[in-house]
CSV table of C-alpha atoms in Angstrom, one decimal:
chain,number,residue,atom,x,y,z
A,33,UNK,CA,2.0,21.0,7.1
A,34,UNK,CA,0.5,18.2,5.1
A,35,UNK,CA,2.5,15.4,3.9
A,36,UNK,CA,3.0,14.3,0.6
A,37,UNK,CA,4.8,12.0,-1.5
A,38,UNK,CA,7.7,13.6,-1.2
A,39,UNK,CA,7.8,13.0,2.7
A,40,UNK,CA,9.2,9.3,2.2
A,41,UNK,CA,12.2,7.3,2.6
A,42,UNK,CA,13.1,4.5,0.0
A,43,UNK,CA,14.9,1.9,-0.2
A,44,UNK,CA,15.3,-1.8,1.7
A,45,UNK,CA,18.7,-0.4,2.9
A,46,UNK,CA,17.3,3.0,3.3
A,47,UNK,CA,13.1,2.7,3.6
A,48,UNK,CA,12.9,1.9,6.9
A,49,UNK,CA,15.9,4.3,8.4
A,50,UNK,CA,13.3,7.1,9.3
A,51,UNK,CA,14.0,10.1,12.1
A,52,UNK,CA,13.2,8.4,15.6
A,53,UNK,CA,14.1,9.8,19.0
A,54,UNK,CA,15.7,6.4,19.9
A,55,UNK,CA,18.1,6.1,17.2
A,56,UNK,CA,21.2,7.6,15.3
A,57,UNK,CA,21.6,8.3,11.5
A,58,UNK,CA,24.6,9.1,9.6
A,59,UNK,CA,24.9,11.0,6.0
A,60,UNK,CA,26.4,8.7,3.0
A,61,UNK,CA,27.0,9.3,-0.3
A,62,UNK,CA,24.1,7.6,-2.6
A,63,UNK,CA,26.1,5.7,-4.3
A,64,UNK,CA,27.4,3.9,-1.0
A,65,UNK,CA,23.7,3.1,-0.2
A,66,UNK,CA,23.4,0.9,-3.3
A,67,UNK,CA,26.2,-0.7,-2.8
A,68,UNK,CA,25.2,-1.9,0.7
A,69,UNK,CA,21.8,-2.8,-0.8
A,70,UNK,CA,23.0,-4.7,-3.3
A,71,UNK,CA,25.6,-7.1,-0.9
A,72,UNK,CA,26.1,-8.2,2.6
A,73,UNK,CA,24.1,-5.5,4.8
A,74,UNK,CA,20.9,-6.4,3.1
A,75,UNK,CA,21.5,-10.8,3.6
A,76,UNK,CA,22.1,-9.0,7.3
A,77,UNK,CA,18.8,-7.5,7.2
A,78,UNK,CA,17.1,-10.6,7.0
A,79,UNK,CA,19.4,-12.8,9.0
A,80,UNK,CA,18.3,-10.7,11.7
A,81,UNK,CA,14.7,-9.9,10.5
A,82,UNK,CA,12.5,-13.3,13.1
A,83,UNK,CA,14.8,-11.8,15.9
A,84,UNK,CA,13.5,-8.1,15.8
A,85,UNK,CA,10.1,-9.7,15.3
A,86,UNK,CA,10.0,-9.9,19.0
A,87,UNK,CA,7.9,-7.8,21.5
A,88,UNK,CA,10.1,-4.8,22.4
A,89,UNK,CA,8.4,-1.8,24.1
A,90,UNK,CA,11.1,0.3,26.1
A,91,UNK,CA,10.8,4.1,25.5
A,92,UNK,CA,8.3,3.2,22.7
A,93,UNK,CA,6.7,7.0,24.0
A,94,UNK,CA,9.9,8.9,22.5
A,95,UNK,CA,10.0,7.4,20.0
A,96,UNK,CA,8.9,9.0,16.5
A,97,UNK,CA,9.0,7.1,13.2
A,98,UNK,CA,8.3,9.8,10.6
A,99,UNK,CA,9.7,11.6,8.5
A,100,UNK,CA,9.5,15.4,6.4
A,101,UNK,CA,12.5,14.8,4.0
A,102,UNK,CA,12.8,14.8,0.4
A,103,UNK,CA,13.6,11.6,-1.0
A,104,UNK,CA,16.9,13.1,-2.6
A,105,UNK,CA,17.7,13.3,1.5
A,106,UNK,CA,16.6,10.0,2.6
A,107,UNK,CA,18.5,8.2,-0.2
A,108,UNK,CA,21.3,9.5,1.3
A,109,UNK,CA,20.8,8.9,4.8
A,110,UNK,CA,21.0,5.6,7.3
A,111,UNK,CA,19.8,5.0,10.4
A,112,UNK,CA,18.3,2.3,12.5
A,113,UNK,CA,14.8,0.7,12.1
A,114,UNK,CA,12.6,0.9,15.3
A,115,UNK,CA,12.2,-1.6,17.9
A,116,UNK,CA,10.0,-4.3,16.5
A,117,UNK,CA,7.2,-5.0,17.9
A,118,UNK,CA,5.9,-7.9,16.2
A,119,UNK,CA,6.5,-12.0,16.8
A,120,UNK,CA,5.3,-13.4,13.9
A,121,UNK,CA,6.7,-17.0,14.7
A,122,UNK,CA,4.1,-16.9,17.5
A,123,UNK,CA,0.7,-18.0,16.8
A,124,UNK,CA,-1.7,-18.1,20.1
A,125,UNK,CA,-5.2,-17.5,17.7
A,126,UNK,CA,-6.7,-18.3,14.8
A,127,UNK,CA,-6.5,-16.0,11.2
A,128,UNK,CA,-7.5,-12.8,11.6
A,129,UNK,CA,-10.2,-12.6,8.6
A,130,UNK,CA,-11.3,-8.8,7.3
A,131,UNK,CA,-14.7,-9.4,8.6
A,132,UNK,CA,-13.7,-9.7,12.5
A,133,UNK,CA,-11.6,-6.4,11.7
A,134,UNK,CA,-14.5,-4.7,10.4
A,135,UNK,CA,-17.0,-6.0,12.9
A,136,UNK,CA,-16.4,-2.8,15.1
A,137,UNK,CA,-17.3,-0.3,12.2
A,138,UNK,CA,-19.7,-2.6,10.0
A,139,UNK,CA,-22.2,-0.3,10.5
A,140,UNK,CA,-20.0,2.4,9.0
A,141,UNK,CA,-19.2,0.3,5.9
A,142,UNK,CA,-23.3,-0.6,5.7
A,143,UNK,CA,-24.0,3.4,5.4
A,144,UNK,CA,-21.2,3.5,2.8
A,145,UNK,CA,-22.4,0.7,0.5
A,146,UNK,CA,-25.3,2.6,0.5
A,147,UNK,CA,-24.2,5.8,-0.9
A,148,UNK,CA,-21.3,5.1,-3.3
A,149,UNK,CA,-23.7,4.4,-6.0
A,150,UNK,CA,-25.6,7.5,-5.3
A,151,UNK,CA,-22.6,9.4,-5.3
A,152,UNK,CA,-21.5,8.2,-8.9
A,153,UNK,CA,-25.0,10.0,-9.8
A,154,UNK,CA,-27.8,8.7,-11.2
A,155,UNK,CA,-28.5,11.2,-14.4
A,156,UNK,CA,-26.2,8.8,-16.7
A,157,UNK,CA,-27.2,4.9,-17.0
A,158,UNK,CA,-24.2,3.1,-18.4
A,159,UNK,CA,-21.6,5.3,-15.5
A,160,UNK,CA,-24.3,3.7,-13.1
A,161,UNK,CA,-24.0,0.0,-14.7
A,162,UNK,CA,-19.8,0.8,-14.2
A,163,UNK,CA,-20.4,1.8,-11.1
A,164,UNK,CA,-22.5,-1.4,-10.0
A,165,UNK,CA,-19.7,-3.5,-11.9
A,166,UNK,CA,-17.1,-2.5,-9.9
A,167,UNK,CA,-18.4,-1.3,-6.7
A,168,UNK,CA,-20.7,-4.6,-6.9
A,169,UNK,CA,-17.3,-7.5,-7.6
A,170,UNK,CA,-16.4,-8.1,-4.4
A,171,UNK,CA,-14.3,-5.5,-3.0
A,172,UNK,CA,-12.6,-5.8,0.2
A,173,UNK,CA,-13.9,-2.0,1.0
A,174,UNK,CA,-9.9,-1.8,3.1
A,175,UNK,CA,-9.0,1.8,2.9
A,176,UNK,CA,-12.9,4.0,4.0
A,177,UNK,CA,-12.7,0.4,7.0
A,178,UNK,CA,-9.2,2.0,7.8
A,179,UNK,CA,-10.7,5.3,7.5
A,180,UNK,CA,-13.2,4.6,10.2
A,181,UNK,CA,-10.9,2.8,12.1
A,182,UNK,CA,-8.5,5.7,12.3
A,183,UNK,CA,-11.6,8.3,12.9
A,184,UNK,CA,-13.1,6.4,15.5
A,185,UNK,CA,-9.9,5.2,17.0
A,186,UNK,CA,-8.8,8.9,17.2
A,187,UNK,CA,-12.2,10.6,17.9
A,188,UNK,CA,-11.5,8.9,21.1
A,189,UNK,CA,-8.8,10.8,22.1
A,190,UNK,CA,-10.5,14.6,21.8
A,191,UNK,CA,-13.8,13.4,23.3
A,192,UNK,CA,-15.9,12.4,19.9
A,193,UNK,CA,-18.7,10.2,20.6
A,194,UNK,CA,-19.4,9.9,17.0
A,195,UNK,CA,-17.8,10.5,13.7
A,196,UNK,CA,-18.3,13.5,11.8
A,197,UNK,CA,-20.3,14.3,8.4
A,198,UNK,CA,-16.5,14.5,7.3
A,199,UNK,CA,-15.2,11.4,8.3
A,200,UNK,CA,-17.8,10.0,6.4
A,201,UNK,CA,-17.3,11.9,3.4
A,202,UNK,CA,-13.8,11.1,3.1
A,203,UNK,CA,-14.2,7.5,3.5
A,204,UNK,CA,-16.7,7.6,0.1
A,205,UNK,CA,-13.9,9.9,-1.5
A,206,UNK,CA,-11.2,7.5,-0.7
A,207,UNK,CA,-13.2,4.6,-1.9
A,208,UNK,CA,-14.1,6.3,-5.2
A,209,UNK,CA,-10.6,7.4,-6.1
A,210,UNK,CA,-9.6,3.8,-5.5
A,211,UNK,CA,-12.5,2.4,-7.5
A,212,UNK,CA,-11.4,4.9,-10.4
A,213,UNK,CA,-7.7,3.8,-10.1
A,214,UNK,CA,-8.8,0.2,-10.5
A,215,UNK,CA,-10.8,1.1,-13.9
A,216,UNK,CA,-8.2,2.7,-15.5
A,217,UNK,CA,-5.4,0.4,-14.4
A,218,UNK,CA,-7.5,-2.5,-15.9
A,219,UNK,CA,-7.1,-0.6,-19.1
A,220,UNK,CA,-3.4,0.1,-19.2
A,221,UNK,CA,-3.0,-3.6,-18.4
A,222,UNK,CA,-5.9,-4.5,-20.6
A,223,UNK,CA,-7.1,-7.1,-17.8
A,224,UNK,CA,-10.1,-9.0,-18.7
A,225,UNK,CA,-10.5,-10.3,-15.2
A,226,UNK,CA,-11.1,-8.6,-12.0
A,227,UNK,CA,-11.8,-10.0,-9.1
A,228,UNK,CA,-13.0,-13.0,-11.0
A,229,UNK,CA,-15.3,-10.8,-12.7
A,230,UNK,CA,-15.1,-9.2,-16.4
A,231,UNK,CA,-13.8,-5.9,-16.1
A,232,UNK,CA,-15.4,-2.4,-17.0
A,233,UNK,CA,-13.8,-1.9,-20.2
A,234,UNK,CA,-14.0,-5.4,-21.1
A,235,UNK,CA,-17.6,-4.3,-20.9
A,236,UNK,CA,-18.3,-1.6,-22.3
A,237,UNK,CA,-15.6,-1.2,-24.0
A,238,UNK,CA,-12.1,1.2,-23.4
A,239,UNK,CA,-13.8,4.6,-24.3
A,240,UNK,CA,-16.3,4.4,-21.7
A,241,UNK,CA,-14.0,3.0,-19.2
A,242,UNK,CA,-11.5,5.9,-19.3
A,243,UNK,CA,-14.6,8.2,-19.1
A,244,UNK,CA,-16.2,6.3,-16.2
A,245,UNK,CA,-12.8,6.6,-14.2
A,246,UNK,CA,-12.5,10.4,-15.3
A,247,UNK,CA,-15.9,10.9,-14.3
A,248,UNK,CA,-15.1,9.2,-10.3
A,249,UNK,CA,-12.3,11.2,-10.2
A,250,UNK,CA,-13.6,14.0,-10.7
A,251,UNK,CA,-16.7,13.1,-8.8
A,252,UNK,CA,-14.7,12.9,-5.8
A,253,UNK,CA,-12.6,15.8,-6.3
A,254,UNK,CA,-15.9,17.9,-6.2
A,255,UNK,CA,-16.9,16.2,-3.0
A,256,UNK,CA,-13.0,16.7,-1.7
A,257,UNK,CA,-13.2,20.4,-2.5
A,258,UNK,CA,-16.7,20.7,-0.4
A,259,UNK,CA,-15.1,19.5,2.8
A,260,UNK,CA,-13.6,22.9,2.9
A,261,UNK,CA,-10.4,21.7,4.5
A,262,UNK,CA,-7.2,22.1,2.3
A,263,UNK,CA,-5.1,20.1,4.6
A,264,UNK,CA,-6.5,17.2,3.8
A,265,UNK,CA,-7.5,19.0,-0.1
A,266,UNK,CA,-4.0,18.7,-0.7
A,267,UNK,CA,-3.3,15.4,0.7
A,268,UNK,CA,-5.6,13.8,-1.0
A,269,UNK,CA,-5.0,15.7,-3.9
A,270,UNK,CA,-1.6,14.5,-4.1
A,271,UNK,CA,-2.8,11.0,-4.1
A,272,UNK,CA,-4.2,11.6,-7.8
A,273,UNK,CA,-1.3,12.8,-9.1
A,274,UNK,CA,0.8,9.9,-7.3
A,275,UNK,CA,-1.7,7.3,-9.3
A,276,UNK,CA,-0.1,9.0,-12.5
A,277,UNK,CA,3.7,9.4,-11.2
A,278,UNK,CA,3.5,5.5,-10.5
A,279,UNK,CA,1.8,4.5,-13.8
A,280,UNK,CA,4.8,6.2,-15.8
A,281,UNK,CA,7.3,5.1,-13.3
A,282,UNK,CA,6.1,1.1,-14.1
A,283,UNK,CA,5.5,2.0,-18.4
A,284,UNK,CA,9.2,3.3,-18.1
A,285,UNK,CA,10.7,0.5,-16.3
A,286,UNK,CA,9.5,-2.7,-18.2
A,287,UNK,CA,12.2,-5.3,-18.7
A,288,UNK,CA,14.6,-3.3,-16.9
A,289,UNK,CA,16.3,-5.4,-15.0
A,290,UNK,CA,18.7,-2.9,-13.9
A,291,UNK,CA,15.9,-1.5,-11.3
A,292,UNK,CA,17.3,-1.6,-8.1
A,293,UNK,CA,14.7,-1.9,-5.1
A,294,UNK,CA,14.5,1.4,-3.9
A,295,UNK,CA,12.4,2.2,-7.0
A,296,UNK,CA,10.0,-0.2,-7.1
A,297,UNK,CA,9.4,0.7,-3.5
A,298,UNK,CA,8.6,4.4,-4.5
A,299,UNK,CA,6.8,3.0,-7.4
A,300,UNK,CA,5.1,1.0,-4.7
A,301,UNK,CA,4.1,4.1,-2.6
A,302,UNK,CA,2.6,6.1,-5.8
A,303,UNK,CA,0.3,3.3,-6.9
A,304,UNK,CA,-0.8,2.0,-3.4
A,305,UNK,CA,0.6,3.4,-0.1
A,306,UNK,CA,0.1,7.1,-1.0
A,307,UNK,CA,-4.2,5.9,-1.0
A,308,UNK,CA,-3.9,4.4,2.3
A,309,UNK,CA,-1.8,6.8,3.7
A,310,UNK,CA,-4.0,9.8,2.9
A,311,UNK,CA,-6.7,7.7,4.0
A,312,UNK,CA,-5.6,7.5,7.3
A,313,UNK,CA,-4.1,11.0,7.8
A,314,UNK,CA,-7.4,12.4,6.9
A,315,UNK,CA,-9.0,10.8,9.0
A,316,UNK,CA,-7.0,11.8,12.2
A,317,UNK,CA,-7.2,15.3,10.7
A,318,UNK,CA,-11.0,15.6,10.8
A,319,UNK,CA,-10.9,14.1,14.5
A,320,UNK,CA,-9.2,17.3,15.8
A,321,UNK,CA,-5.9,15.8,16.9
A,322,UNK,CA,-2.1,17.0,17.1
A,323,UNK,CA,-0.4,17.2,13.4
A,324,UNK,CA,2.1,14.6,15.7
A,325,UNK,CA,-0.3,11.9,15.7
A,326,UNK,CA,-1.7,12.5,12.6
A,327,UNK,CA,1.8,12.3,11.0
A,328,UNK,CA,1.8,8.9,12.7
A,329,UNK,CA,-1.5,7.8,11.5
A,330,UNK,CA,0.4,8.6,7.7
A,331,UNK,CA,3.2,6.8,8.5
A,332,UNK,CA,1.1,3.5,9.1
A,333,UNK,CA,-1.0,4.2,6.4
A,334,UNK,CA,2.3,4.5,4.6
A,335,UNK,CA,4.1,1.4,5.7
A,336,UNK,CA,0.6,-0.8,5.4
A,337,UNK,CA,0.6,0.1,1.9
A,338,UNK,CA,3.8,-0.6,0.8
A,339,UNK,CA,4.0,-4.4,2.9
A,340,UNK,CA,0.6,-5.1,1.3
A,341,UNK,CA,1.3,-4.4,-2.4
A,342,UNK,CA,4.8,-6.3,-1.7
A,343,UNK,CA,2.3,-8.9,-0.7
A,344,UNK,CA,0.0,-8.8,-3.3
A,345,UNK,CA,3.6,-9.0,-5.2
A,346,UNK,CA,4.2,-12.2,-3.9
A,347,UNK,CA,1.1,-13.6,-4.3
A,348,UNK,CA,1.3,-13.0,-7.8
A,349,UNK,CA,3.9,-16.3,-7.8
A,350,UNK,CA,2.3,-18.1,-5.1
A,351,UNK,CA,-1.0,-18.4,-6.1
A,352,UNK,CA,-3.6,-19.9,-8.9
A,353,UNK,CA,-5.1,-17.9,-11.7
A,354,UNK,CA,-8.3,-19.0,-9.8
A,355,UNK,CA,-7.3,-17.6,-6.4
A,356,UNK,CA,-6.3,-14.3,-7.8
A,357,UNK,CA,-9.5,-13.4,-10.4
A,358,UNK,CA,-6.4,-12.9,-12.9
A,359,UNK,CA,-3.6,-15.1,-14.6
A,360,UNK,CA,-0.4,-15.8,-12.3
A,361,UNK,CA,2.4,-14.0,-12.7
A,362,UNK,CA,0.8,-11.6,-15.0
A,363,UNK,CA,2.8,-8.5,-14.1
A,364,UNK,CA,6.4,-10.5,-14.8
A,365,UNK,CA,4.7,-11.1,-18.0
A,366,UNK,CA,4.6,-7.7,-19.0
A,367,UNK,CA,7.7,-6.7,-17.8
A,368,UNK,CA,6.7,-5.2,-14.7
A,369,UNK,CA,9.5,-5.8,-11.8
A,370,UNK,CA,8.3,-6.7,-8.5
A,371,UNK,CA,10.0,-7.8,-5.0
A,372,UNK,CA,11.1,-10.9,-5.6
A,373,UNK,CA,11.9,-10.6,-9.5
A,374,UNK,CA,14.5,-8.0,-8.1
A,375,UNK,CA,16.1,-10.3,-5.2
A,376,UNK,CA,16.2,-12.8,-7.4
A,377,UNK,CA,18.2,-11.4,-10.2
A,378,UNK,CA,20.8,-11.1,-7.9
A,379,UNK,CA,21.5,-14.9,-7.5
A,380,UNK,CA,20.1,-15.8,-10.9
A,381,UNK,CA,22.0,-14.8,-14.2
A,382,UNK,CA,20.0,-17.1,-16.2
A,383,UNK,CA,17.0,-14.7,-15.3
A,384,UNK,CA,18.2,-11.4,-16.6
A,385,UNK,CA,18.6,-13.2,-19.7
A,386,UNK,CA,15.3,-14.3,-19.7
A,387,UNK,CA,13.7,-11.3,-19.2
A,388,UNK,CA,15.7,-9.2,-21.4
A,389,UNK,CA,14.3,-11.3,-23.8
A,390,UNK,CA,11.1,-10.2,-23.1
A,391,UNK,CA,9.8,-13.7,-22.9
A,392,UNK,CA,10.6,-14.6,-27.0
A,393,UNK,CA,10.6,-18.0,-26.4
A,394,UNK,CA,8.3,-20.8,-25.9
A,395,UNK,CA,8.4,-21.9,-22.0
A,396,UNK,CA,10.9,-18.8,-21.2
A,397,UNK,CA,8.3,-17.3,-18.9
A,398,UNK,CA,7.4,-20.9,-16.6
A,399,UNK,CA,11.0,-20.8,-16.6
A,400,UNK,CA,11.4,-17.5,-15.2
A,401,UNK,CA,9.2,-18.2,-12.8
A,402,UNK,CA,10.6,-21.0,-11.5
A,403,UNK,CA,13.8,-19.5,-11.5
A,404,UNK,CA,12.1,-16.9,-9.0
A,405,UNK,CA,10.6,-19.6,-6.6
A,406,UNK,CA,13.8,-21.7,-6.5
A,407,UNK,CA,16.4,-18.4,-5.6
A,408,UNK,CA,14.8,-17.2,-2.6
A,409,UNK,CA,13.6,-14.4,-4.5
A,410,UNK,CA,10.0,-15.2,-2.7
A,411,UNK,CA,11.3,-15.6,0.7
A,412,UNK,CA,13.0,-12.2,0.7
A,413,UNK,CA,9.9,-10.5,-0.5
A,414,UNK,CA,8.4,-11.8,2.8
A,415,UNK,CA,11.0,-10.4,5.0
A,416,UNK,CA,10.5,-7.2,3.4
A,417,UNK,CA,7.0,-7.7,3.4
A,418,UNK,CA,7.6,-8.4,7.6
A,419,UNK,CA,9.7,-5.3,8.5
A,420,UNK,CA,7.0,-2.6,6.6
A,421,UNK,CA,4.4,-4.5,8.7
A,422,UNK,CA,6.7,-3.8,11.9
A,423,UNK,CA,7.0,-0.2,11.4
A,424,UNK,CA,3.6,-0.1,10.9
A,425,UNK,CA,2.5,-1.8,14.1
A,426,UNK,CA,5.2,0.7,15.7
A,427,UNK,CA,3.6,4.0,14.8
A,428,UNK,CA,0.0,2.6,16.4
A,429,UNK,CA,1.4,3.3,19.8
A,430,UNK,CA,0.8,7.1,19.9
A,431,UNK,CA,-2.9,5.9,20.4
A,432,UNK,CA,-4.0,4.7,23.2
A,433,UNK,CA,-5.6,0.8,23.3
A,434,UNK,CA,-8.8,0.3,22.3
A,435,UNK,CA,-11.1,-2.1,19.9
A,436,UNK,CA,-9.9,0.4,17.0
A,437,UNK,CA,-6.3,0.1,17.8
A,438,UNK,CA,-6.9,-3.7,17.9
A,439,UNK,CA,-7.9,-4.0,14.7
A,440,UNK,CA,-5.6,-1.6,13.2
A,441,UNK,CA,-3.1,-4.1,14.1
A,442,UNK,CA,-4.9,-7.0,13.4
A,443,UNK,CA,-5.0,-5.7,9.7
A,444,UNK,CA,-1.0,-5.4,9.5
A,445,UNK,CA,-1.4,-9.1,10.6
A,446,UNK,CA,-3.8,-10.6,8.2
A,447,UNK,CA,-2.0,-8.8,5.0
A,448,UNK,CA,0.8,-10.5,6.0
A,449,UNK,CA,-1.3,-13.8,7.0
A,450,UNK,CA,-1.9,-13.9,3.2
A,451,UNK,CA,1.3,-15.6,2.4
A,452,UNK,CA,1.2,-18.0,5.1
């Protein structure tokens, strides 16, 4: 069975509470769960969040963090978050930078450079220049790395000594539908800047920017529908109409300052986790293993996602216009909610206000965002950003250790190396 969006669980007080073979749940009434999110269990959370950073590996084997339930369910359930298995106080080495992670499948991203733009096609010259604009500004190239990270780290398991036609394949699909995403978010946020670089529709204007993203989507869905595997046609799929879910989520929740953090974090999975976590479930898919480990390989792909857009969330406050290729704090300017905006409404009256406003007066936005930075709004962000990164270190343990697995996990510690 092939997991989809609907195979989450959401919520600070409720995200992490997943099915696992060394812990208990219990059933409450919805209601009840926002209550405890929005007082004392969730000051709890993070009270206790450095001390379950800590090494902890007993009956890590049974353990399963996954889960198949609605998120109707899940809002409605509790349980206990896994052992931790992170200690981020400790630091015996220097950064982790992205290209010592993809050192061990450069060769991999090298092949992939090489074909994206042949992909796209060559038969129409401005989707080409698109296609060297974005493809060409810098890209990190994160989910196909994860991609052959997860193939080769799982190939290892069922005796592959290299990685499939398919696994390559998927990696270029994945890295399209991003690049696709990316263009047509630009537009609905009508960015200028991207990655310090103009943007596509900036351009060449918005018509052939939509059409450009139109075109890589459907592009990749072609070469999706040739891998003849509707597993991973369906996950991926999914992903696509995810992009759209999250889009419409965000337009319909400007300003709102009632949003309570359980839907920002499933507006978080549609617009970033769902890409990784298909990224990495199709990978273990094509390598032959159990549906087990491959619904492990989701769930980190899963729980990646969501503590690296909570990052990039952060960042957003922390860091210059310069560092970021776009204006700070550009998504609280257009009313779009993020981590700490939502933990810091609860201390900060004065910033409800503000918002509600939508801004109206001179200064009201440098004050908003000072009111963030001053409440602690940041700081919780990063505990939530901490215990994503710990479930996501946890569900690498069905594999066994090997340079792959090591920089698996060395990617959970750079994203959250970012707001160091």
């Amino acid at each position: 069975m092939s997991m989809t969006s609907h195979n989450l669980d959401f919520g600070r007080s409720v995200l992490d509470l997943v099915a696992c073979g060394c812990s208990s749940s219990a059933s409450i009434h919805r209601s009840s769960v926002r209550k405890i999110a929005m007082t004392g269990s969730r000051k709890s959370n993070r009270d206790c969040g450095a001390r379950r950073l800590v090494c902890c590996r007993q009956n890590l084997a049974r353990c399963r963090v996954y889960s198949t339930k609605t998120p109707e369910t899940l809002l409605n359930e509790v349980g206990q978050i896994p052992p931790a298995v992170l200690n981020l106080k400790e630091k015996s080495r220097s950064p982790i930078s992205l290209a010592n992670i993809f050192e061990v499948v450069a060769e991999d991203l090298q092949t992939l450079n090489q074909n994206l733009k042949s992909i796209v096609g060559a038969e129409n010259p401005v989707l080409m220049s698109a296609a060297e604009q974005i493809f060409g500004a810098g890209g990190k190239r994160l989910r196909p790395a994860l991609v052959f990270l997860v193939s080769r780290a799982t190939a290892e398991l069922v005796g592959l000594k290299e990685l499939t036609t398919k696994h390559r394949r998927l990696a270029e699909i994945i890295e399209m539908i991003h690049t696709a995403s990316l263009i047509h978010d630009d537009v609905l946020d009508e960015s200028d800047m991207r990655r310090g670089q103009e943007t596509v529709h900036q351009l060449y204007g918005t018509r052939v920017a939509v059409l450009a993203g139109d075109f890589m989507f459907a592009q990749s869905s072609w070469y999706l529908a040739n891998l003849e595997n509707l597993e991973v046609i369906k996950l991926i799929s999914q992903v696509i109409k995810d992009f759209a879910s999250g889009e419409i989520k965000q337009a319909s929740s400007l300003f709102d300052c009632d949003l309570e953090l359980e839907e920002y974090l499933i507006k978080s999975y549609y617009k970033t986790a769902s890409l990784i976590a298909a990224s990495t479930k199709g990978a273990a898919i094509f390598s032959g293993v159990d549906g087990s480990l491959s619904k492990q390989m989701y769930e980190y792909g899963r729980n990646l996602g969501l503590s690296f857009q909570i990052v990039d969330d952060i960042l957003d406050f922390t860091q210059s216009a310069e560092q970021l290729g776009k204006p700070a704090a550009s998504d609280l300017a257009k009313g779009n909610l993020t981590a700490p905006v939502i933990f810091a409404l609860e201390k900060e009256p004065k910033l409800r206000e503000i918002i509600e406003s939508e801004f109206c007066e001179t200064g009201s936005l440098d004050e908003a965002i000072k009111l963030v930075k001053t409440s602690g709004g940041i700081e919780e962000a990063q505990e939530l950003a901490k215990e994503k990164a710990n479930l996501a270190i946890h569900n690498l343990h069905c594999l066994p250790r090997s340079p792959f697995r090591v920089a698996l996990e060395d990617m959970v510690m750079f994203n959250l190396e970012r707001f160091v």
